[in-house]
PDB file of C-alpha atoms in Angstrom:
ATOM      1  CA  MET A   1       2.340 -30.247 -11.561  1.00  0.00           C
ATOM      2  CA  LYS A   2      -0.957 -29.936 -11.528  1.00  0.00           C
ATOM      3  CA  SER A   3      -0.708 -28.786  -7.778  1.00  0.00           C
ATOM      4  CA  ARG A   4       1.991 -26.597  -8.898  1.00  0.00           C
ATOM      5  CA  LYS A   5      -0.306 -24.735 -11.481  1.00  0.00           C
ATOM      6  CA  LYS A   6      -2.934 -24.471  -8.939  1.00  0.00           C
ATOM      7  CA  ILE A   7      -0.835 -22.500  -6.317  1.00  0.00           C
ATOM      8  CA  GLU A   8       0.498 -20.219  -9.007  1.00  0.00           C
ATOM      9  CA  LYS A   9      -3.222 -19.180 -10.310  1.00  0.00           C
ATOM     10  CA  ARG A  10      -4.050 -18.533  -6.535  1.00  0.00           C
ATOM     11  CA  GLN A  11      -1.075 -16.613  -6.032  1.00  0.00           C
ATOM     12  CA  ILE A  12      -1.733 -14.571  -9.086  1.00  0.00           C
ATOM     13  CA  ILE A  13      -5.484 -13.885  -7.708  1.00  0.00           C
ATOM     14  CA  MET A  14      -4.393 -13.046  -4.619  1.00  0.00           C
ATOM     15  CA  TYR A  15      -1.913 -10.394  -5.964  1.00  0.00           C
ATOM     16  CA  LEU A  16      -4.091  -9.140  -8.093  1.00  0.00           C
ATOM     17  CA  LEU A  17      -7.104  -8.816  -5.535  1.00  0.00           C
ATOM     18  CA  GLY A  18      -4.362  -6.768  -3.454  1.00  0.00           C
ATOM     19  CA  VAL A  19      -3.291  -4.382  -5.960  1.00  0.00           C
ATOM     20  CA  LEU A  20      -7.078  -3.729  -7.008  1.00  0.00           C
ATOM     21  CA  ILE A  21      -8.602  -3.204  -3.539  1.00  0.00           C
ATOM     22  CA  ILE A  22      -5.707  -1.167  -1.885  1.00  0.00           C
ATOM     23  CA  PRO A  23      -6.594   1.899  -3.869  1.00  0.00           C
ATOM     24  CA  VAL A  24     -10.074   1.833  -2.853  1.00  0.00           C
ATOM     25  CA  GLY A  25      -9.010   1.932   0.690  1.00  0.00           C
ATOM     26  CA  VAL A  26      -6.339   4.703   0.266  1.00  0.00           C
ATOM     27  CA  VAL A  27      -9.070   6.916  -1.473  1.00  0.00           C
ATOM     28  CA  PHE A  28     -11.743   6.138   1.530  1.00  0.00           C
ATOM     29  CA  THR A  29      -8.763   7.250   3.926  1.00  0.00           C
ATOM     30  CA  VAL A  30      -8.098  10.314   1.866  1.00  0.00           C
ATOM     31  CA  ASN A  31     -11.829  11.244   1.733  1.00  0.00           C
ATOM     32  CA  SER A  32     -12.346  10.800   5.373  1.00  0.00           C
ATOM     33  CA  HIS A  33     -10.635  14.085   6.182  1.00  0.00           C
ATOM     34  CA  ALA A  34      -9.948  12.659   9.281  1.00  0.00           C
ATOM     35  CA  GLY A  35      -6.048  11.981   8.140  1.00  0.00           C
ATOM     36  CA  ALA A  36      -4.407   9.634   5.661  1.00  0.00           C
ATOM     37  CA  GLY A  37      -1.528   7.225   5.745  1.00  0.00           C
ATOM     38  CA  GLY A  38       1.570   9.322   5.448  1.00  0.00           C
ATOM     39  CA  PHE A  39       2.719   8.096   2.165  1.00  0.00           C
ATOM     40  CA  ASP A  40      -0.935   8.450   0.690  1.00  0.00           C
ATOM     41  CA  ALA A  41      -1.294  11.919   2.078  1.00  0.00           C
ATOM     42  CA  MET A  42       1.927  12.946   0.522  1.00  0.00           C
ATOM     43  CA  ASN A  43       1.027  11.780  -3.034  1.00  0.00           C
ATOM     44  CA  PHE A  44      -2.088  13.068  -3.117  1.00  0.00           C
ATOM     45  CA  VAL A  45      -1.106  16.618  -1.918  1.00  0.00           C
ATOM     46  CA  LEU A  46       1.637  16.464  -4.128  1.00  0.00           C
ATOM     47  CA  ALA A  47      -0.786  15.488  -7.131  1.00  0.00           C
ATOM     48  CA  LYS A  48      -2.919  18.532  -6.174  1.00  0.00           C
ATOM     49  CA  TYR A  49      -0.275  21.238  -5.801  1.00  0.00           C
ATOM     50  CA  LEU A  50       1.328  20.098  -9.187  1.00  0.00           C
ATOM     51  CA  GLY A  51      -2.035  19.596 -10.638  1.00  0.00           C
ATOM     52  CA  ILE A  52      -1.188  16.118 -12.181  1.00  0.00           C
ATOM     53  CA  ASN A  53      -2.697  12.809 -11.903  1.00  0.00           C
ATOM     54  CA  THR A  54      -2.062  11.017  -8.674  1.00  0.00           C
ATOM     55  CA  SER A  55      -0.438   8.040 -10.018  1.00  0.00           C
ATOM     56  CA  TYR A  56       2.220  10.130 -11.895  1.00  0.00           C
ATOM     57  CA  VAL A  57       3.411  11.384  -8.284  1.00  0.00           C
ATOM     58  CA  ILE A  58       3.320   7.697  -7.128  1.00  0.00           C
ATOM     59  CA  TYR A  59       5.468   6.771  -9.546  1.00  0.00           C
ATOM     60  CA  VAL A  60       8.015   9.217  -9.253  1.00  0.00           C
ATOM     61  CA  THR A  61       8.170   8.702  -5.143  1.00  0.00           C
ATOM     62  CA  SER A  62       8.246   5.010  -5.825  1.00  0.00           C
ATOM     63  CA  PHE A  63      11.176   5.101  -8.238  1.00  0.00           C
ATOM     64  CA  LEU A  64      12.901   7.650  -5.840  1.00  0.00           C
ATOM     65  CA  ILE A  65      12.455   4.903  -2.831  1.00  0.00           C
ATOM     66  CA  VAL A  66      13.442   2.196  -5.142  1.00  0.00           C
ATOM     67  CA  LEU A  67      16.622   4.033  -5.353  1.00  0.00           C
ATOM     68  CA  ILE A  68      16.987   4.787  -1.956  1.00  0.00           C
ATOM     69  CA  THR A  69      16.672   0.874  -0.979  1.00  0.00           C
ATOM     70  CA  ALA A  70      19.133  -0.059  -3.689  1.00  0.00           C
ATOM     71  CA  GLY A  71      21.514   2.699  -1.698  1.00  0.00           C
ATOM     72  CA  ILE A  72      20.840   0.852   1.573  1.00  0.00           C
ATOM     73  CA  ARG A  73      21.498  -2.499   0.251  1.00  0.00           C
ATOM     74  CA  ARG A  74      24.294  -1.497  -2.120  1.00  0.00           C
ATOM     75  CA  THR A  75      23.134  -3.177  -4.900  1.00  0.00           C
ATOM     76  CA  TYR A  76      21.239  -2.559  -8.025  1.00  0.00           C
ATOM     77  CA  PRO A  77      17.550  -1.189  -7.730  1.00  0.00           C
ATOM     78  CA  ARG A  78      14.943  -4.108  -7.979  1.00  0.00           C
ATOM     79  CA  MET A  79      12.602  -2.880 -10.231  1.00  0.00           C
ATOM     80  CA  VAL A  80      10.319  -5.847  -9.965  1.00  0.00           C
ATOM     81  CA  THR A  81       8.948  -3.789  -6.531  1.00  0.00           C
ATOM     82  CA  PHE A  82       8.052  -1.099  -8.784  1.00  0.00           C
ATOM     83  CA  VAL A  83       5.465  -3.485 -10.581  1.00  0.00           C
ATOM     84  CA  SER A  84       2.822  -3.191  -7.585  1.00  0.00           C
ATOM     85  CA  SER A  85       3.444   0.522  -7.067  1.00  0.00           C
ATOM     86  CA  PHE A  86       2.510   0.929 -10.779  1.00  0.00           C
ATOM     87  CA  LEU A  87      -0.617  -0.912 -10.860  1.00  0.00           C
ATOM     88  CA  ILE A  88      -1.565   0.502  -7.301  1.00  0.00           C
ATOM     89  CA  GLY A  89      -1.059   4.122  -8.777  1.00  0.00           C
ATOM     90  CA  PHE A  90      -2.918   3.361 -12.091  1.00  0.00           C
ATOM     91  CA  PHE A  91      -6.118   2.013 -10.020  1.00  0.00           C
ATOM     92  CA  ILE A  92      -6.007   4.687  -7.491  1.00  0.00           C
ATOM     93  CA  ASP A  93      -6.538   7.320 -10.403  1.00  0.00           C
ATOM     94  CA  ILE A  94      -9.569   5.201 -11.379  1.00  0.00           C
ATOM     95  CA  SER A  95     -10.786   4.786  -7.880  1.00  0.00           C
ATOM     96  CA  LYS A  96     -10.656   8.710  -7.253  1.00  0.00           C
ATOM     97  CA  ASN A  97     -13.004   9.082 -10.075  1.00  0.00           C
ATOM     98  CA  MET A  98     -15.497   6.645  -8.997  1.00  0.00           C
ATOM     99  CA  LEU A  99     -15.446   7.718  -5.261  1.00  0.00           C
ATOM    100  CA  GLU A 100     -15.596  11.178  -5.908  1.00  0.00           C
ATOM    101  CA  GLY A 101     -17.934  12.935  -3.670  1.00  0.00           C
ATOM    102  CA  VAL A 102     -17.955  10.249  -1.119  1.00  0.00           C
ATOM    103  CA  GLU A 103     -16.291  12.356   1.656  1.00  0.00           C
ATOM    104  CA  GLY A 104     -16.558  12.903   4.997  1.00  0.00           C
ATOM    105  CA  THR A 105     -18.306  16.036   6.148  1.00  0.00           C
ATOM    106  CA  GLY A 106     -18.551  15.453  10.055  1.00  0.00           C
ATOM    107  CA  LEU A 107     -16.849  13.574  12.936  1.00  0.00           C
ATOM    108  CA  ILE A 108     -19.248  10.366  12.376  1.00  0.00           C
ATOM    109  CA  SER A 109     -18.848  10.137   8.651  1.00  0.00           C
ATOM    110  CA  SER A 110     -15.192  10.818   8.965  1.00  0.00           C
ATOM    111  CA  ALA A 111     -14.679   8.020  11.119  1.00  0.00           C
ATOM    112  CA  VAL A 112     -16.752   5.652   9.182  1.00  0.00           C
ATOM    113  CA  LEU A 113     -14.994   6.110   6.241  1.00  0.00           C
ATOM    114  CA  LEU A 114     -11.579   5.952   7.726  1.00  0.00           C
ATOM    115  CA  ILE A 115     -12.408   2.804   9.504  1.00  0.00           C
ATOM    116  CA  VAL A 116     -14.106   1.330   6.252  1.00  0.00           C
ATOM    117  CA  GLY A 117     -10.909   2.357   4.557  1.00  0.00           C
ATOM    118  CA  MET A 118      -8.334   0.828   7.009  1.00  0.00           C
ATOM    119  CA  ILE A 119     -10.556  -2.584   6.938  1.00  0.00           C
ATOM    120  CA  ILE A 120     -10.378  -2.482   2.771  1.00  0.00           C
ATOM    121  CA  LEU A 121      -6.412  -1.853   2.932  1.00  0.00           C
ATOM    122  CA  GLY A 122      -5.779  -4.291   5.566  1.00  0.00           C
ATOM    123  CA  PHE A 123      -7.820  -6.841   3.448  1.00  0.00           C
ATOM    124  CA  GLY A 124      -5.717  -5.776   0.295  1.00  0.00           C
ATOM    125  CA  VAL A 125      -2.088  -5.855   1.926  1.00  0.00           C
ATOM    126  CA  ALA A 126      -2.829  -9.031   3.606  1.00  0.00           C
ATOM    127  CA  SER A 127      -3.768 -10.505  -0.107  1.00  0.00           C
ATOM    128  CA  TYR A 128      -0.773  -9.492  -1.926  1.00  0.00           C
ATOM    129  CA  ILE A 129       1.708  -9.946   0.775  1.00  0.00           C
ATOM    130  CA  ALA A 130       0.380 -13.789   1.484  1.00  0.00           C
ATOM    131  CA  SER A 131       0.731 -14.190  -2.404  1.00  0.00           C
ATOM    132  CA  GLY A 132       4.249 -14.292  -2.140  1.00  0.00           C
ATOM    133  CA  LEU A 133       4.735 -12.123  -4.990  1.00  0.00           C
ATOM    134  CA  PRO A 134       7.203  -9.250  -4.921  1.00  0.00           C
ATOM    135  CA  PRO A 135       6.498  -6.219  -2.641  1.00  0.00           C
ATOM    136  CA  ASN A 136       5.894  -2.835  -3.438  1.00  0.00           C
ATOM    137  CA  THR A 137       8.781   0.040  -3.374  1.00  0.00           C
ATOM    138  CA  ASN A 138       7.247   0.810   0.257  1.00  0.00           C
ATOM    139  CA  ASP A 139       7.596  -2.576   1.947  1.00  0.00           C
ATOM    140  CA  ASP A 140      10.912  -3.402  -0.059  1.00  0.00           C
ATOM    141  CA  LEU A 141      12.175  -0.270   1.838  1.00  0.00           C
ATOM    142  CA  VAL A 142      10.813  -1.251   5.198  1.00  0.00           C
ATOM    143  CA  LEU A 143      12.443  -4.630   4.538  1.00  0.00           C
ATOM    144  CA  ALA A 144      16.018  -3.380   3.646  1.00  0.00           C
ATOM    145  CA  LEU A 145      16.042  -1.256   6.778  1.00  0.00           C
ATOM    146  CA  ARG A 146      15.308  -4.407   8.652  1.00  0.00           C
ATOM    147  CA  GLU A 147      18.216  -6.258   6.949  1.00  0.00           C
ATOM    148  CA  LYS A 148      20.370  -3.643   8.162  1.00  0.00           C
ATOM    149  CA  GLY A 149      19.404  -4.308  11.813  1.00  0.00           C
ATOM    150  CA  MET A 150      16.446  -1.953  12.294  1.00  0.00           C
ATOM    151  CA  PRO A 151      13.369  -3.602  14.033  1.00  0.00           C
ATOM    152  CA  ILE A 152      10.806  -3.714  11.230  1.00  0.00           C
ATOM    153  CA  GLY A 153       8.075  -2.133  13.481  1.00  0.00           C
ATOM    154  CA  MET A 154      10.277   0.860  13.707  1.00  0.00           C
ATOM    155  CA  ALA A 155      11.458   0.890  10.254  1.00  0.00           C
ATOM    156  CA  LYS A 156       7.783   0.911   9.042  1.00  0.00           C
ATOM    157  CA  ILE A 157       6.891   3.757  11.552  1.00  0.00           C
ATOM    158  CA  SER A 158      10.012   5.940  10.612  1.00  0.00           C
ATOM    159  CA  PHE A 159       9.147   5.691   6.955  1.00  0.00           C
ATOM    160  CA  ASP A 160       5.360   6.771   7.570  1.00  0.00           C
ATOM    161  CA  ALA A 161       6.396   9.397  10.012  1.00  0.00           C
ATOM    162  CA  VAL A 162       8.762  11.065   7.670  1.00  0.00           C
ATOM    163  CA  CYS A 163       6.252  10.971   4.812  1.00  0.00           C
ATOM    164  CA  ALA A 164       3.469  12.217   7.300  1.00  0.00           C
ATOM    165  CA  VAL A 165       5.656  15.437   8.220  1.00  0.00           C
ATOM    166  CA  LEU A 166       6.208  15.951   4.474  1.00  0.00           C
ATOM    167  CA  ALA A 167       2.647  16.151   3.928  1.00  0.00           C
ATOM    168  CA  PHE A 168       1.685  17.966   6.721  1.00  0.00           C
ATOM    169  CA  LEU A 169       4.185  20.742   5.495  1.00  0.00           C
ATOM    170  CA  LEU A 170       2.703  20.415   2.205  1.00  0.00           C
ATOM    171  CA  GLY A 171      -0.920  20.901   3.541  1.00  0.00           C
ATOM    172  CA  GLY A 172      -2.029  17.083   3.099  1.00  0.00           C
ATOM    173  CA  GLU A 173      -4.615  15.258   4.795  1.00  0.00           C
ATOM    174  CA  ILE A 174      -2.670  14.450   7.950  1.00  0.00           C
ATOM    175  CA  GLY A 175      -4.869  14.565  11.412  1.00  0.00           C
ATOM    176  CA  TRP A 176      -5.827  11.952  14.108  1.00  0.00           C
ATOM    177  CA  GLY A 177      -6.865   9.398  11.622  1.00  0.00           C
ATOM    178  CA  THR A 178      -3.055   9.421  10.530  1.00  0.00           C
ATOM    179  CA  ILE A 179      -1.893   8.130  14.209  1.00  0.00           C
ATOM    180  CA  VAL A 180      -5.104   5.298  13.603  1.00  0.00           C
ATOM    181  CA  ILE A 181      -3.546   4.216  10.600  1.00  0.00           C
ATOM    182  CA  THR A 182       0.068   4.251  11.655  1.00  0.00           C
ATOM    183  CA  PHE A 183      -0.489   1.922  14.691  1.00  0.00           C
ATOM    184  CA  GLY A 184      -3.670   0.340  13.918  1.00  0.00           C
ATOM    185  CA  LEU A 185      -3.141  -0.982  10.133  1.00  0.00           C
ATOM    186  CA  GLY A 186      -0.952  -3.538  11.334  1.00  0.00           C
ATOM    187  CA  CYS A 187      -3.585  -5.111  13.352  1.00  0.00           C
ATOM    188  CA  VAL A 188      -5.887  -5.350  10.517  1.00  0.00           C
ATOM    189  CA  VAL A 189      -3.471  -6.840   8.429  1.00  0.00           C
ATOM    190  CA  GLN A 190      -2.549  -9.231  10.760  1.00  0.00           C
ATOM    191  CA  PHE A 191      -6.270 -10.409  11.405  1.00  0.00           C
ATOM    192  CA  PHE A 192      -6.564 -11.058   7.391  1.00  0.00           C
ATOM    193  CA  ASP A 193      -3.208 -12.462   7.274  1.00  0.00           C
ATOM    194  CA  GLY A 194      -4.870 -15.503   8.756  1.00  0.00           C
ATOM    195  CA  PHE A 195      -7.311 -15.836   6.600  1.00  0.00           C
ATOM    196  CA  PHE A 196      -5.005 -15.766   3.635  1.00  0.00           C
ATOM    197  CA  SER A 197      -2.443 -18.163   5.233  1.00  0.00           C
ATOM    198  CA  ASN A 198      -5.071 -20.766   5.376  1.00  0.00           C
ATOM    199  CA  TYR A 199      -5.844 -20.497   2.175  1.00  0.00           C
ATOM    200  CA  VAL A 200      -2.373 -20.691   0.821  1.00  0.00           C
ATOM    201  CA  ARG A 201      -1.901 -23.866   3.165  1.00  0.00           C
ATOM    202  CA  LYS A 202      -4.931 -25.214   1.500  1.00  0.00           C
ATOM    203  CA  ALA A 203      -3.775 -24.786  -1.970  1.00  0.00           C
ATOM    204  CA  VAL A 204      -0.401 -26.475  -0.825  1.00  0.00           C
ATOM    205  CA  ALA A 205      -2.357 -29.780   0.726  1.00  0.00           C
ATOM    206  CA  GLY A 206      -4.377 -29.660  -2.467  1.00  0.00           C
TER     207      GLY A 206
END
C-alpha cells in the first residue's frame, strides 16, 4: 500500500511538471520567429487575429479535436483528455506575459530560442507522458488514428502538417523552425523518456 501511494505521488509530480513546463517551451518556439509547431502557431495566430487570450483559442480547438477523435473512434468524447489542454492553455497565457520581450531578432538568437524551446518542450512532453495519466487532446487524436491502422509517425506528422498549413494561411509563425520541430521534437522526447522511464521503474521497485 505504501508503494502504491508513492507511485501515485510521482505520477502526479511528473504530470504537473509536464503541463507547467510545456507552455514555456511553446512560448520560446513561437517567440523565436523561426517557426513554431503547427498547432501552436495556429493557436497563437488565431488568438492574435481574434484579439483574445491564447488559452481561449486552445480550449476551442482542443474541444473540436475531442469531438473529431470521438468521431474517429465512434464513441463518446473522452473529456478527460481535455484536462491537459486546459492546464497547458492556462499556463501558456502566464508564460506569454512572463516572457514578453524575449524574442529572436536575428538568425542566431532565433536559433537559440528555438533549440531551448525544443529542449524544454521535449522534457515536458516526456514527463507528462511517462506519468501514465491521460494524454492531451492532440496525442489522443494521434492514438485514435493509430488504432485505425495509420502508423503513429504518419498520424503525428499529418496532424502537424494540417495545423501548419492553416497557420501559414492565417499568417502564423511558420518557417524553417517548424520543420525542425516537426521532425526533431520526437527525438528530444525520446531522449528524456529514458530518464523518466528509469524514474518510474525505481518507483515501482521501491
